[in-house]
């Protein structure tokens, strides 16, 4: 029996990562071109196999938990998600279209936001906090039900300004290191970083099980991590700029199949 | 010993032919905190580790492991053994807080 071992996340590790990456960038490494590729394409064989393993993919622990939460009454007399929605797969078609524009509120809403809204408005419960195990589990279960569906490029005309702001955020240099998302995930996608490769920064695998985190995390956790990697102040979970970024990344990765729960380095 | 409750994925056939190799796969959801890591709030995350894993087949212990802090979070284990008699497969996992998880599955062996 050989349990896997790997390095733990620490601030030191993160800074070393930045340094190593900057060196790699300085060296002017490979550039990517052509159609969008999932982060899966940038993984080594071992992690590809782990993601594909229908038993050992660690993200499935959250899928199991999500199934249980979906079916359970949150409190006596309060209906379960399943009692109104049926199977989680009934929301399959919705997942690739998120985040989406809500004309009533004039705001973007993502999957976490919709789940929390149902918890508070239809179950009259306190919504699960962002990045809590319960919210991650439900999000993962719903997204897993849509595996294989391509990320949609359908964007309401009213959301055009939000999409443009998302793209601007993606291309803006930020942090003490003055790097934009595009610097790392477009210009230097494919650059080697201690045997690993920087991917195109796609969102089709989320929530992802990330070895660096030793746990599962949401899209917004990833954005926070990437902001911190260049020593920029991260935004709170669910913040408007992150919803706009999510919208832009859905557009940018349109057509990529959903692969939740993805496994990443 | 207190009860340890954690999400477990366990894969084991219910039935096997005598003399055949059976594989058991196990995935445990656990942070395996070493006590050296600093959390988002700047405070040290308290040590919390799984310490032992034992698998028995009938009254024989077929695996007895001491788990070390270097093991990653959410550990995965795989183990093979030969099916020779119908009997319970019992899994015991212990943590450093003196708690224990026990799971039992029946393995039916057919000729």
Tab-separated table of C-alpha atoms in Angstrom:
chain	number	residue	atom	x	y	z
A	1	UNK	CA	0.000	0.000	0.000
A	2	UNK	CA	1.531	3.282	-1.070
A	3	UNK	CA	-0.336	6.399	-0.029
A	4	UNK	CA	0.692	9.358	-2.130
A	5	UNK	CA	2.744	12.128	-0.595
A	6	UNK	CA	3.363	15.575	-1.895
A	7	UNK	CA	4.455	19.027	-0.767
A	8	UNK	CA	2.145	21.140	1.344
A	9	UNK	CA	1.055	24.594	0.454
A	10	UNK	CA	2.889	27.323	2.307
A	11	UNK	CA	3.586	30.952	1.742
A	12	UNK	CA	7.216	30.149	1.189
A	13	UNK	CA	6.265	27.653	-1.469
A	14	UNK	CA	4.080	30.206	-3.154
A	15	UNK	CA	6.827	32.796	-3.276
A	16	UNK	CA	9.315	30.279	-4.575
A	17	UNK	CA	6.774	29.462	-7.217
A	18	UNK	CA	6.563	33.106	-8.268
A	19	UNK	CA	10.296	33.377	-8.378
A	20	UNK	CA	10.707	30.199	-10.369
A	21	UNK	CA	7.997	31.300	-12.722
A	22	UNK	CA	9.493	34.744	-13.236
A	23	UNK	CA	12.781	33.089	-14.072
A	24	UNK	CA	11.004	30.831	-16.497
A	25	UNK	CA	9.294	33.838	-18.057
A	26	UNK	CA	12.588	35.661	-18.292
A	27	UNK	CA	13.926	32.684	-20.190
A	28	UNK	CA	11.208	33.215	-22.794
A	29	UNK	CA	9.639	29.773	-22.957
A	30	UNK	CA	7.074	28.219	-25.236
A	31	UNK	CA	4.014	30.093	-26.365
A	32	UNK	CA	0.621	28.572	-26.963
A	33	UNK	CA	-1.495	29.022	-30.037
A	34	UNK	CA	-4.711	27.675	-31.469
A	35	UNK	CA	-7.852	26.340	-29.845
A	36	UNK	CA	-8.471	26.550	-26.119
A	37	UNK	CA	-7.197	23.600	-24.121
A	38	UNK	CA	-8.332	22.330	-20.770
A	39	UNK	CA	-5.878	22.284	-17.873
A	40	UNK	CA	-6.111	18.512	-18.258
A	41	UNK	CA	-3.911	18.717	-21.357
A	42	UNK	CA	-1.146	20.245	-19.231
A	43	UNK	CA	-1.102	17.482	-16.625
A	44	UNK	CA	1.316	14.588	-16.375
A	45	UNK	CA	0.101	11.058	-17.038
A	46	UNK	CA	-0.272	10.219	-13.370
A	47	UNK	CA	-2.674	13.056	-12.627
A	48	UNK	CA	-4.606	12.476	-15.834
A	49	UNK	CA	-5.142	8.911	-14.671
A	50	UNK	CA	-6.152	10.055	-11.185
A	51	UNK	CA	-8.755	12.426	-12.610
A	52	UNK	CA	-10.160	9.673	-14.831
A	53	UNK	CA	-10.272	7.114	-12.001
A	54	UNK	CA	-13.942	6.628	-11.109
A	55	UNK	CA	-13.011	5.527	-7.612
A	56	UNK	CA	-9.821	7.267	-6.527
A	57	UNK	CA	-10.322	10.806	-7.887
A	58	UNK	CA	-10.350	12.594	-4.496
A	59	UNK	CA	-12.949	15.074	-5.727
A	60	UNK	CA	-15.453	12.212	-5.602
A	61	UNK	CA	-15.454	12.501	-1.801
A	62	UNK	CA	-17.209	15.847	-2.294
A	63	UNK	CA	-19.489	14.363	-4.935
A	64	UNK	CA	-20.616	11.712	-2.407
A	65	UNK	CA	-21.180	14.362	0.230
A	66	UNK	CA	-23.046	16.515	-2.276
A	67	UNK	CA	-25.362	13.632	-3.149
A	68	UNK	CA	-26.131	13.119	0.534
A	69	UNK	CA	-26.777	16.837	1.118
A	70	UNK	CA	-28.950	17.061	-1.981
A	71	UNK	CA	-31.212	14.330	-0.620
A	72	UNK	CA	-31.288	15.353	3.034
A	73	UNK	CA	-33.847	17.657	4.641
A	74	UNK	CA	-31.733	20.539	5.998
A	75	UNK	CA	-34.013	20.722	9.066
A	76	UNK	CA	-37.156	18.895	10.152
A	77	UNK	CA	-40.059	19.821	7.881
A	78	UNK	CA	-37.825	21.677	5.405
A	79	UNK	CA	-37.822	20.119	1.929
A	80	UNK	CA	-34.568	18.740	0.517
A	81	UNK	CA	-33.173	20.020	-2.777
A	82	UNK	CA	-34.238	16.687	-4.268
A	83	UNK	CA	-37.865	17.086	-3.259
A	84	UNK	CA	-38.245	20.166	-5.485
A	85	UNK	CA	-35.652	19.472	-8.181
A	86	UNK	CA	-35.578	15.679	-8.520
A	87	UNK	CA	-32.152	14.366	-9.575
A	88	UNK	CA	-29.151	16.722	-9.609
A	89	UNK	CA	-28.911	15.958	-13.338
A	90	UNK	CA	-32.163	17.864	-13.848
A	91	UNK	CA	-30.011	21.015	-13.627
A	92	UNK	CA	-27.505	19.642	-16.130
A	93	UNK	CA	-28.285	22.090	-18.933
A	94	UNK	CA	-27.906	25.061	-16.603
A	95	UNK	CA	-24.314	24.425	-15.509
A	96	UNK	CA	-22.414	25.277	-18.736
A	97	UNK	CA	-24.331	28.582	-18.991
A	98	UNK	CA	-23.082	29.920	-15.642
A	99	UNK	CA	-22.377	32.560	-14.649
A	100	UNK	CA	-25.407	34.154	-16.318
A	101	UNK	CA	-27.157	37.497	-16.301
A	102	UNK	CA	-30.225	37.847	-14.088
A	103	UNK	CA	-32.455	40.500	-15.660
A	104	UNK	CA	-34.498	40.905	-12.461
A	105	UNK	CA	-31.545	41.793	-10.251
A	106	UNK	CA	-29.395	43.210	-13.081
A	107	UNK	CA	-26.495	41.137	-11.791
A	108	UNK	CA	-24.464	38.087	-12.697
A	109	UNK	CA	-25.109	34.888	-10.789
A	110	UNK	CA	-22.913	31.805	-10.591
A	111	UNK	CA	-23.642	28.295	-9.360
A	112	UNK	CA	-22.590	28.972	-5.772
A	113	UNK	CA	-24.817	32.054	-5.726
A	114	UNK	CA	-27.837	30.134	-7.073
A	115	UNK	CA	-27.417	27.361	-4.516
A	116	UNK	CA	-27.164	29.869	-1.676
A	117	UNK	CA	-30.189	31.712	-2.976
A	118	UNK	CA	-32.280	28.528	-2.922
A	119	UNK	CA	-31.069	27.772	0.582
A	120	UNK	CA	-32.145	31.131	1.899
A	121	UNK	CA	-35.259	31.852	-0.175
A	122	UNK	CA	-36.744	28.392	-0.656
A	123	UNK	CA	-35.441	26.467	2.313
A	124	UNK	CA	-35.380	29.508	4.630
A	125	UNK	CA	-32.028	28.390	6.002
A	126	UNK	CA	-28.828	30.371	6.479
A	127	UNK	CA	-26.979	29.898	3.172
A	128	UNK	CA	-23.811	27.778	3.339
A	129	UNK	CA	-20.796	30.107	3.512
A	130	UNK	CA	-18.548	30.399	0.475
A	131	UNK	CA	-15.887	27.696	0.371
A	132	UNK	CA	-17.580	25.739	3.173
A	133	UNK	CA	-17.497	21.974	2.753
A	134	UNK	CA	-21.272	21.945	2.257
A	135	UNK	CA	-21.290	24.544	-0.526
A	136	UNK	CA	-18.312	22.908	-2.237
A	137	UNK	CA	-20.025	19.531	-2.053
A	138	UNK	CA	-23.304	20.748	-3.565
A	139	UNK	CA	-21.510	22.747	-6.257
A	140	UNK	CA	-19.331	19.771	-7.148
A	141	UNK	CA	-22.275	17.388	-7.274
A	142	UNK	CA	-24.293	19.643	-9.569
A	143	UNK	CA	-21.351	20.388	-11.866
A	144	UNK	CA	-20.407	16.705	-12.005
A	145	UNK	CA	-23.913	15.981	-13.297
A	146	UNK	CA	-23.058	18.103	-16.334
A	147	UNK	CA	-19.733	16.413	-17.121
A	148	UNK	CA	-19.015	16.315	-20.815
A	149	UNK	CA	-21.264	19.229	-21.753
A	150	UNK	CA	-19.390	22.050	-23.503
A	151	UNK	CA	-19.037	25.431	-21.801
A	152	UNK	CA	-21.619	27.658	-23.424
A	153	UNK	CA	-20.896	30.907	-25.204
A	154	UNK	CA	-24.440	32.218	-24.773
A	155	UNK	CA	-24.278	35.639	-23.154
A	156	UNK	CA	-27.220	37.967	-22.713
A	157	UNK	CA	-26.750	41.308	-24.515
A	158	UNK	CA	-27.233	43.091	-21.171
A	159	UNK	CA	-24.165	41.267	-19.876
A	160	UNK	CA	-21.875	42.720	-22.548
A	161	UNK	CA	-20.427	45.427	-20.239
A	162	UNK	CA	-19.750	42.809	-17.537
A	163	UNK	CA	-18.014	40.607	-20.113
A	164	UNK	CA	-15.861	43.532	-21.218
A	165	UNK	CA	-14.917	44.315	-17.622
A	166	UNK	CA	-14.039	40.650	-17.110
A	167	UNK	CA	-11.724	40.721	-20.080
A	168	UNK	CA	-10.141	43.984	-18.937
A	169	UNK	CA	-9.469	42.432	-15.531
A	170	UNK	CA	-7.853	39.462	-17.258
A	171	UNK	CA	-5.484	41.659	-19.234
A	172	UNK	CA	-4.646	44.203	-16.507
A	173	UNK	CA	-1.227	43.976	-14.878
A	174	UNK	CA	-1.523	43.753	-11.131
A	175	UNK	CA	0.272	43.125	-7.879
A	176	UNK	CA	3.835	43.831	-6.909
A	177	UNK	CA	4.953	41.537	-9.698
A	178	UNK	CA	2.936	43.490	-12.273
A	179	UNK	CA	1.671	40.416	-14.099
A	180	UNK	CA	-1.749	40.013	-15.713
A	181	UNK	CA	-3.732	36.793	-15.901
A	182	UNK	CA	-3.009	36.873	-19.632
A	183	UNK	CA	0.752	37.098	-19.024
A	184	UNK	CA	0.748	33.738	-17.320
A	185	UNK	CA	-2.162	31.974	-18.983
A	186	UNK	CA	-1.829	33.176	-22.587
A	187	UNK	CA	1.679	34.320	-23.328
A	188	UNK	CA	3.385	31.784	-21.123
A	189	UNK	CA	0.917	28.920	-21.115
A	190	UNK	CA	2.982	25.801	-21.492
A	191	UNK	CA	6.031	27.291	-19.716
A	192	UNK	CA	7.617	24.751	-17.454
A	193	UNK	CA	7.663	25.292	-13.755
A	194	UNK	CA	9.695	22.630	-11.962
A	195	UNK	CA	8.395	19.893	-14.204
A	196	UNK	CA	4.825	21.225	-14.189
A	197	UNK	CA	3.330	23.400	-16.842
A	198	UNK	CA	1.333	26.604	-16.561
A	199	UNK	CA	-2.041	25.990	-18.180
A	200	UNK	CA	-4.356	28.330	-20.046
A	201	UNK	CA	-6.304	29.140	-16.874
A	202	UNK	CA	-9.552	27.495	-17.972
A	203	UNK	CA	-12.525	26.996	-15.658
A	204	UNK	CA	-14.102	23.839	-17.100
A	205	UNK	CA	-12.866	21.549	-14.307
A	206	UNK	CA	-14.163	23.415	-11.256
A	207	UNK	CA	-14.471	22.827	-8.406
A	208	UNK	CA	-11.035	21.211	-8.729
A	209	UNK	CA	-9.140	18.946	-6.357
A	210	UNK	CA	-5.771	20.652	-6.201
A	211	UNK	CA	-2.784	18.818	-4.738
A	212	UNK	CA	-1.195	22.144	-3.790
A	213	UNK	CA	-4.208	22.823	-1.596
A	214	UNK	CA	-4.635	19.234	-0.497
A	215	UNK	CA	-8.322	19.848	-0.912
A	216	UNK	CA	-11.053	20.902	-3.283
A	217	UNK	CA	-11.544	24.543	-4.215
A	218	UNK	CA	-13.866	26.800	-6.187
A	219	UNK	CA	-13.161	29.065	-9.142
A	220	UNK	CA	-13.013	32.073	-6.837
A	221	UNK	CA	-10.503	30.379	-4.572
A	222	UNK	CA	-8.331	29.873	-7.654
A	223	UNK	CA	-8.673	33.537	-8.653
A	224	UNK	CA	-7.697	34.525	-5.117
A	225	UNK	CA	-4.697	32.222	-5.250
A	226	UNK	CA	-3.579	33.609	-8.621
A	227	UNK	CA	-3.998	37.184	-7.330
A	228	UNK	CA	-1.921	36.375	-4.281
A	229	UNK	CA	0.714	34.702	-6.459
A	230	UNK	CA	1.534	38.138	-7.909
A	231	UNK	CA	1.083	39.711	-4.461
A	232	UNK	CA	-2.113	41.504	-5.393
A	233	UNK	CA	-4.921	41.935	-2.897
A	234	UNK	CA	-7.525	39.205	-3.561
A	235	UNK	CA	-11.260	40.001	-3.716
A	236	UNK	CA	-13.773	38.314	-1.416
A	237	UNK	CA	-15.541	35.163	-2.601
A	238	UNK	CA	-18.552	35.998	-4.760
A	239	UNK	CA	-17.301	39.546	-5.480
A	240	UNK	CA	-18.518	41.240	-8.665
A	241	UNK	CA	-15.076	41.414	-10.365
A	242	UNK	CA	-14.686	37.647	-9.904
A	243	UNK	CA	-18.158	36.977	-11.354
A	244	UNK	CA	-17.198	39.103	-14.367
A	245	UNK	CA	-13.920	37.237	-14.665
A	246	UNK	CA	-15.809	33.949	-14.520
A	247	UNK	CA	-18.105	35.153	-17.300
A	248	UNK	CA	-15.162	36.132	-19.470
A	249	UNK	CA	-13.433	32.797	-18.806
A	250	UNK	CA	-16.583	30.899	-19.786
A	251	UNK	CA	-16.596	32.810	-23.076
A	252	UNK	CA	-12.870	32.293	-23.534
A	253	UNK	CA	-13.159	28.555	-22.923
A	254	UNK	CA	-16.477	28.043	-24.754
A	255	UNK	CA	-16.677	24.542	-26.169
A	256	UNK	CA	-14.417	22.905	-23.587
A	257	UNK	CA	-16.164	19.946	-21.958
A	258	UNK	CA	-16.940	20.203	-18.256
A	259	UNK	CA	-14.784	17.768	-16.301
A	260	UNK	CA	-15.752	18.321	-12.653
A	261	UNK	CA	-14.229	17.205	-10.363
A	262	UNK	CA	-10.931	17.852	-12.135
A	263	UNK	CA	-7.613	17.018	-10.482
A	264	UNK	CA	-4.850	19.588	-10.758
A	265	UNK	CA	-1.321	20.000	-9.499
B	1	UNK	CA	-11.972	4.846	22.265
B	2	UNK	CA	-14.252	7.509	20.751
B	3	UNK	CA	-15.865	7.170	17.376
B	4	UNK	CA	-14.168	8.676	14.381
B	5	UNK	CA	-16.526	9.721	11.665
B	6	UNK	CA	-15.195	10.701	8.284
B	7	UNK	CA	-16.239	10.307	4.668
B	8	UNK	CA	-14.965	7.023	3.273
B	9	UNK	CA	-15.012	5.542	-0.204
B	10	UNK	CA	-14.474	1.804	-0.062
B	11	UNK	CA	-14.436	-0.461	-3.112
B	12	UNK	CA	-14.558	-4.185	-2.509
B	13	UNK	CA	-16.436	-6.881	-4.432
B	14	UNK	CA	-19.255	-8.605	-2.555
B	15	UNK	CA	-18.396	-11.923	-4.108
B	16	UNK	CA	-15.204	-13.567	-5.314
B	17	UNK	CA	-14.098	-16.943	-6.587
B	18	UNK	CA	-11.962	-19.027	-4.257
B	19	UNK	CA	-8.266	-18.645	-5.042
B	20	UNK	CA	-8.741	-15.354	-6.946
B	21	UNK	CA	-7.023	-12.089	-6.129
B	22	UNK	CA	-9.408	-9.524	-4.699
B	23	UNK	CA	-8.581	-5.838	-4.612
B	24	UNK	CA	-9.682	-3.433	-1.956
B	25	UNK	CA	-9.486	0.306	-2.597
B	26	UNK	CA	-9.978	2.923	0.043
B	27	UNK	CA	-10.166	6.709	-0.043
B	28	UNK	CA	-10.472	8.635	3.220
B	29	UNK	CA	-11.359	12.292	3.538
B	30	UNK	CA	-8.973	13.689	6.106
B	31	UNK	CA	-6.760	16.822	6.233
B	32	UNK	CA	-3.660	15.057	7.648
B	33	UNK	CA	-2.641	18.298	9.343
B	34	UNK	CA	0.942	18.159	10.585
B	35	UNK	CA	0.507	21.065	12.983
B	36	UNK	CA	3.202	23.052	11.183
B	37	UNK	CA	1.038	24.732	8.614
B	38	UNK	CA	-0.118	28.341	8.994
B	39	UNK	CA	-3.750	29.054	8.123
B	40	UNK	CA	-5.260	32.046	6.303
B	41	UNK	CA	-5.661	33.822	9.660
B	42	UNK	CA	-1.931	33.541	10.417
B	43	UNK	CA	-2.437	31.009	13.209
B	44	UNK	CA	-0.953	27.542	13.252
B	45	UNK	CA	-3.456	24.884	12.140
B	46	UNK	CA	-3.696	22.311	14.948
B	47	UNK	CA	-2.160	18.916	14.387
B	48	UNK	CA	-4.709	16.354	13.307
B	49	UNK	CA	-3.526	13.088	11.830
B	50	UNK	CA	-4.670	9.599	11.102
B	51	UNK	CA	-2.274	7.272	12.852
B	52	UNK	CA	-3.188	3.698	11.991
B	53	UNK	CA	-5.002	1.620	9.420
B	54	UNK	CA	-5.778	-2.047	9.889
B	55	UNK	CA	-7.632	-4.410	7.586
B	56	UNK	CA	-8.708	-7.859	8.725
B	57	UNK	CA	-10.207	-10.743	6.815
B	58	UNK	CA	-12.076	-13.056	9.158
B	59	UNK	CA	-9.748	-13.260	12.143
B	60	UNK	CA	-6.560	-12.587	10.170
B	61	UNK	CA	-5.005	-9.147	9.991
B	62	UNK	CA	-4.059	-8.652	6.319
B	63	UNK	CA	-2.710	-5.108	6.583
B	64	UNK	CA	-1.480	-3.156	9.578
B	65	UNK	CA	-0.086	0.272	8.823
B	66	UNK	CA	1.296	3.086	10.891
B	67	UNK	CA	0.373	6.301	9.091
B	68	UNK	CA	3.004	9.017	9.114
B	69	UNK	CA	2.549	12.791	8.968
B	70	UNK	CA	4.145	12.923	5.498
B	71	UNK	CA	1.086	11.243	4.011
B	72	UNK	CA	-0.978	13.640	1.915
B	73	UNK	CA	-4.455	14.791	2.814
B	74	UNK	CA	-7.323	12.521	1.741
B	75	UNK	CA	-5.160	9.415	1.562
B	76	UNK	CA	-5.798	6.607	-0.895
B	77	UNK	CA	-4.855	2.996	-0.267
B	78	UNK	CA	-5.048	-0.093	-2.431
B	79	UNK	CA	-4.493	-3.629	-1.315
B	80	UNK	CA	-4.826	-7.080	-2.857
B	81	UNK	CA	-5.343	-10.419	-1.195
B	82	UNK	CA	-6.495	-13.914	-2.100
B	83	UNK	CA	-10.098	-14.889	-1.442
B	84	UNK	CA	-10.189	-18.235	0.365
B	85	UNK	CA	-13.188	-18.183	2.690
B	86	UNK	CA	-16.442	-16.325	3.145
B	87	UNK	CA	-16.020	-13.815	5.931
B	88	UNK	CA	-16.090	-10.209	7.079
B	89	UNK	CA	-13.536	-7.686	5.880
B	90	UNK	CA	-13.057	-5.174	8.670
B	91	UNK	CA	-11.414	-1.844	8.311
B	92	UNK	CA	-10.169	0.119	11.306
B	93	UNK	CA	-8.777	3.634	11.134
B	94	UNK	CA	-7.460	5.555	14.140
B	95	UNK	CA	-6.575	9.193	14.635
B	96	UNK	CA	-4.318	11.033	17.076
B	97	UNK	CA	-7.292	12.093	19.191
B	98	UNK	CA	-7.971	8.566	20.295
B	99	UNK	CA	-10.911	8.029	17.976
B	100	UNK	CA	-11.619	5.056	15.807
B	101	UNK	CA	-13.629	4.312	12.687
B	102	UNK	CA	-14.726	0.738	11.991
B	103	UNK	CA	-16.369	-0.490	8.776
B	104	UNK	CA	-17.260	-4.055	7.958
B	105	UNK	CA	-18.249	-5.634	4.649
B	106	UNK	CA	-19.048	-9.268	3.943
B	107	UNK	CA	-17.055	-11.091	1.285
B	108	UNK	CA	-18.764	-14.193	-0.073
B	109	UNK	CA	-16.414	-16.731	-1.581
B	110	UNK	CA	-17.828	-19.107	-4.190
B	111	UNK	CA	-16.080	-22.222	-5.449
